[in-house]
Amino acid sequence: MAILHGIWVHHPPRAGLFLWGETWRQVAKRRKRSEAPSAHPYVQEPAELSPRLAAQFPQIPLRSLVPETLALQLPATIENVVYSASAAPEGKPLELETWLVEGFWLDGHQAFELLLGVPLGGGDASIGDDLRFWSQCARWVLDLLVRAKYLPDLESGNGPEIPTARWVPLLDSAVDQARLKEFAARLPGACRAATPELSAHQILKSFLSAMLDARVRTLLACEPPDSRTLPAGAVRPWLLALAHPQPQLKSPDPETPTLAEALATWRAPLSYQVRSRTCFRLQPPEQSKDEWKLDFLLQAGDDPEALITAQQVWSSTGALQEVFLAGLGLASRIFAPIERGLLVPQPTCCTVSTVEVFQFLKAATWRLRDSGFEVLLPESLADAGSLRNRLGLKLEANAPGRNGSGLGMQSLLAFKWELSLAGKTLSRAEFDRLAVSSDPLVKIHDNWVELRPQDVRAARSFLQSRKDQVGLSLEDVLRLNFGDTPKIDGLPIVNFDSSGPIQQLLETLTDQRKLTPIDEPPGFKGTLRPYQKIGVGWLAFLQKWGLGACLADDMGLGKTVELIAFLLFLKSKNELDGPILLICPTSVMGNWEREIKKFSPSLSVHVHHGARRPKGRNFVETAQKKQIIISSYALVQRDSKDLKRVEWLGLVLDEAQNIKNPDAKQTQSIRELTARFRIALTGTPVENRLAELWSILDFLNPGYLGARNFFQRRFAVPIEKYGDRSSANALKALVQPFILRRLKSDPQIIQDLPEKQETNVFCPLTPEQAALYERVVDESLVKIEQSSGIQRRGTVLATLVKLKQICNHPSHYLGDDGPLADRSGKLSRLGEMLEEVLAEEERALIFTQFAEWGHLLQAHLSRQLGSEVFFLYGGTSKNQREAMIERFQNDPQGPRIFILSLKAGGVGLNLTRANHVFHFDRWWNPAVENQATDRVFRIGQTKNVQVYKYVCTGTLEERINALIESKKALAEQVVSAGENWLSDLSTDQLRQLLVLDRSEIVDTEDTA
Amino acid sequence: MNSDPAKASQEAAAKVFASQWWAQRWIDVLESFGWTQRLARGRNYARGGNVLAMEFQGSKVKAKVQGTAPTPYDVTLFLDRFSDEQWQEVIETLAGRAIFAAKLLAGEMPQNIEEAFIASGLSLFPFNKWDIHSQCSCPDSANPCKHIAAVYYLMGERFDQDPFVLFALRGRSRTQILQRLRELRGSGTTAPSESAATESTAPPVPPLKAQGFWQLAGDLDPSLVAILPPPSQETVLDVLGPPPIEGAEPVVNYFKGTYAQVRNWAMAAALGAE
């Protein structure tokens, strides 16, 4: 995947955004640094860059662009220039050298359009940080345009130069000065690579000026002013040039220099307030109620804390006095009462009435700040919108009667309340006194605060209802605690004090360390790792409070085991008093059944699928008899009526990302089911996929994250589009209590995990596979019975190959070129698991013994996953092979999935960047499989390795797998003999081994 | 200048010689003297572009006006200068109220500037026709002739651009007045250079470093995430007032429309609904 870079180039008279692509490839190392600039070895060919740009930024007319070359200063080691996404090489000193890159120039307007289309949040590795930085700056330009922080300017030019008319940004406000500083400090070195002689400030200013000018100009050029309506003389060509693609004045008037001078005089007052700014400090009245003071001060520009009093200004010498006076003169236009203070020779302040103060707060403060002045307000007025200065309710928790048990999200908890204003408790009498006066500003306990009429009204009606206590749902309490601000009868809750069990709940929800881990419950066959005990404790804790839980541990950490232990724990406490419905993808139903039987044989399970599944009253009876019902997402919708008839104790969704689309019928059917607790299991990093997050959380705790369009507006758009950290943090705080996600890489987890973990993945056959399988078995057994000797042996082995092909995929056996999706249980499961691998940003190897299947798989996976997939087999040339291995191991953004044929890739290679190994079909030879696994599990591997062995249930694969696992000794024999031992079996023995167990077929197509 | 006479007269009719109150005041004072006919002719001359050059030399204005003769006439015009003592008194009055210096520095003529002069028994604006002295090289013996009147009007335009020209005609430049005010405040004699505002000495450009070259630290400034419309529709145009140029009003109106158009576009773009 190529990385798109963009660099703002300021080479007057030319300025623009230079775009180039960087793509990883194997390059030769140098012996020494070169003297002359050389071509950058990783540059993407413009011919490849162009279609990528066209696809990503359709709004930019790229056809007219011609590739050009630009010299950049880039860091290089002695060996070569460093690929931008690679970590800094250790022990090899970096130096800047000149490299030539090929790319495209965009002019100001095109650049602005493109930058607005770049996603602002991180996460898209195909966008370089340099380009991302400029896109953030473009957003600043947008803000300047919205706030009208720019002016038309005229440069009359010296001598022969043609005068130019431009729109120039005004960065005089404190906000923009702070931004300038912050942006300059964050500017990546890469943004200066074309013009290292310019400072971060200079290049930023060049960018802002050019972008702003280009944007305003382009907008006006769509509808240029009618020159007949413009005044004659020097003004007309100036105005026309301001609205023309070219800034040069056409036929400038001889008076142009005079106009330029007049404009400079006009603008001059603004330029005073840049280095130090005049500052206004509002002081509440000391005694008489209606006499506020507005102090005049001067703030040194570089240090916002350094305030100079008016007296100090007047006793100073130098230019400060005039900056101060000019500031006062300009500010008096914005807030007229300032003039009153200027009638003395050395003004220090002016007096203002309460009404004027209110106007000052509402209108003037913002405008003064926006015009480069500073305004200091008393703390209680500074943040008038914030809760701490508002009228509202102060709540104190009453201990609930029960210890949490049996509560739900909507259960009401009782709270004592008090009225509060600006953090101070307000008695009824005090409120009445304040409520009578119509003053917008009131004094309470020595603090002046703004009293909003709507708050007063809300408080009045609240008081009239004369409640002694207020009820707050558990959901409201959680929201409050995690930063949301619910209201009661329109009155904001400004303070909240919890105690007792509620406090305990809140503390445990925020801090897992306060959880009680749960040991293996009685009847559990196996051991729980320490983090799994915490996981079980967490599920039990949320269930007790009636809260839905999302267990999102990394793939391989054992979510299945944690859930089984939790259910067994409920049983041990006699709380498993109703059936659990477990919904999962069709491909893992068999796996669940096997895992439950393996870890807790005492739980009764019913797998609800197939044409002969119970219906209607039969189903209800079955459900009541069993403790766990396993069904699939596909069936939920079809059998929705039956499923709704059961009062479920618990509803568990495995691979819960399946309900990511809230509009899907399947999702809606699931949401209609009633259950006393809900659990979602997922291995994808759900907190980063906001649509999915909302859908899952809304299933678990309906309404908690608000309606979908609210969520979209409040969180999804700011976070996904603009990378807004504060919204992301707020969301994280809200959802964190309900999501438990441990990563394999967590230091605490890693020590609990074995370095290599092998798992059997049981997959069902689809009906198509089953039919083929049975036909081949029947035909072959007849042939085998009729033959003997070498012929019989050949037939047995051929049968084996055919059955393996069918287990892989019908197309593999049939050699057809039909679509692959949904026709093989193994392939469906592989797709699901690979998505998790990719979501965890890890890498995987897939081994198959069939090259023809590898080809099919490669084409299918790269399409399904939308990313490049490698395939190495006997026919791969040596060069290709080396290039693939090099890229897989070293390209920072290289393919993450590598398919290898067991014969060509099973030995000798070092592919330690992967830590997942899939054995898609089996050789039945642990030594061969282990050798393949060791491509990953060897020196250089830094992660825990996960090995998945795929097995089709009900087929010879499952039987041989069981044979190998149960009888190690026999297995050894088997191993030594390869697959030949099969041909020595009698026909009856073969039949037992091969014949299909029909009950394992998952019938997704069955509509009966 | 204009080949189309109809268009020229249309433009001339739109030509207003004063937009700021002080410049308007100058015109009002002149017109109150009652030389109606001659002023009207002069106004036509001024509109027709007959004043070929106009130059302020200290307290004098020298102009060349194209009359009926082939060579343009020389016009000289000046007001009575105030004496040093008179100026001393006026400036002391100005220094008594910071609002005068504050408004003058902010590019505005204080509304009550006349009060400072009246206090010293003076008038900034000419009080009667004998206050204005003028000469013209034309054969017309009447004063003001139409050439002089044309210059009057153009001076109004000039005042619009720079209120300090009025002071200069009375004998003090802007620099001199501000300097004297500065002395009276006791803040020494240093004039604030224009560079007090801009970066006076640019710091040396830090060399580009190879370390951390490609990485952007931190996220987007949260205040740039949700770009909100400003709480008021007023802009920098309102803070600065109309620019000191002839016929500022249509220009300001054009800019106001422009700013509104740009703001609407930018808001839509910020919301992603371009």
PDB file of C-alpha atoms in Angstrom, chain A residues 396-404 407 411-416 470-482 496-510 541 544-545 547:
ATOM      1  CA  GLU A 396     -26.876  12.656  47.284  1.00  0.00           C
ATOM      2  CA  ALA A 397     -27.401   8.941  47.039  1.00  0.00           C
ATOM      3  CA  ASN A 398     -29.662   7.160  49.455  1.00  0.00           C
ATOM      4  CA  ALA A 399     -28.539   3.608  50.047  1.00  0.00           C
ATOM      5  CA  PRO A 400     -30.806   1.321  48.016  1.00  0.00           C
ATOM      6  CA  GLY A 401     -32.571  -1.378  49.981  1.00  0.00           C
ATOM      7  CA  ARG A 402     -31.126  -4.307  48.124  1.00  0.00           C
ATOM      8  CA  ASN A 403     -27.515  -4.982  47.420  1.00  0.00           C
ATOM      9  CA  GLY A 404     -27.802  -4.451  43.740  1.00  0.00           C
ATOM     10  CA  LEU A 407     -31.532  -4.368  39.462  1.00  0.00           C
ATOM     11  CA  SER A 411     -34.341   0.561  37.991  1.00  0.00           C
ATOM     12  CA  LEU A 412     -34.920   3.749  39.921  1.00  0.00           C
ATOM     13  CA  LEU A 413     -32.620   4.737  42.722  1.00  0.00           C
ATOM     14  CA  ALA A 414     -33.669   7.351  45.245  1.00  0.00           C
ATOM     15  CA  PHE A 415     -31.652  10.503  45.846  1.00  0.00           C
ATOM     16  CA  LYS A 416     -31.862  13.400  48.270  1.00  0.00           C
ATOM     17  CA  VAL A 470     -35.900  12.177  43.222  1.00  0.00           C
ATOM     18  CA  GLY A 471     -35.611   8.929  41.410  1.00  0.00           C
ATOM     19  CA  LEU A 472     -32.765   8.415  39.037  1.00  0.00           C
ATOM     20  CA  SER A 473     -32.366   5.316  36.927  1.00  0.00           C
ATOM     21  CA  LEU A 474     -29.191   3.323  37.194  1.00  0.00           C
ATOM     22  CA  GLU A 475     -28.600   4.388  33.621  1.00  0.00           C
ATOM     23  CA  ASP A 476     -28.753   8.073  34.609  1.00  0.00           C
ATOM     24  CA  VAL A 477     -26.367   7.428  37.474  1.00  0.00           C
ATOM     25  CA  LEU A 478     -23.906   5.792  35.129  1.00  0.00           C
ATOM     26  CA  ARG A 479     -24.167   8.616  32.647  1.00  0.00           C
ATOM     27  CA  LEU A 480     -23.591  11.153  35.394  1.00  0.00           C
ATOM     28  CA  ASN A 481     -20.602   9.313  36.635  1.00  0.00           C
ATOM     29  CA  PHE A 482     -19.083   9.028  33.195  1.00  0.00           C
ATOM     30  CA  PHE A 496     -23.628  14.272  42.400  1.00  0.00           C
ATOM     31  CA  ASP A 497     -22.544  12.441  45.477  1.00  0.00           C
ATOM     32  CA  SER A 498     -22.788   8.675  45.605  1.00  0.00           C
ATOM     33  CA  SER A 499     -22.197   6.393  48.512  1.00  0.00           C
ATOM     34  CA  GLY A 500     -22.798   2.819  49.621  1.00  0.00           C
ATOM     35  CA  PRO A 501     -23.461   0.076  47.073  1.00  0.00           C
ATOM     36  CA  ILE A 502     -23.832   2.550  44.243  1.00  0.00           C
ATOM     37  CA  GLN A 503     -20.428   3.941  44.893  1.00  0.00           C
ATOM     38  CA  GLN A 504     -19.126   0.395  44.958  1.00  0.00           C
ATOM     39  CA  LEU A 505     -20.775  -0.319  41.641  1.00  0.00           C
ATOM     40  CA  LEU A 506     -19.295   2.784  40.086  1.00  0.00           C
ATOM     41  CA  GLU A 507     -15.850   2.066  41.446  1.00  0.00           C
ATOM     42  CA  THR A 508     -15.871  -1.509  40.259  1.00  0.00           C
ATOM     43  CA  LEU A 509     -17.114  -0.487  36.856  1.00  0.00           C
ATOM     44  CA  THR A 510     -14.252   1.928  36.417  1.00  0.00           C
ATOM     45  CA  PHE A 541     -20.622  -8.672  38.299  1.00  0.00           C
ATOM     46  CA  LYS A 544     -25.764  -9.132  39.006  1.00  0.00           C
ATOM     47  CA  TRP A 545     -26.468  -5.465  38.296  1.00  0.00           C
ATOM     48  CA  LEU A 547     -26.069  -4.648  32.894  1.00  0.00           C
TER      49      LEU A 547
END
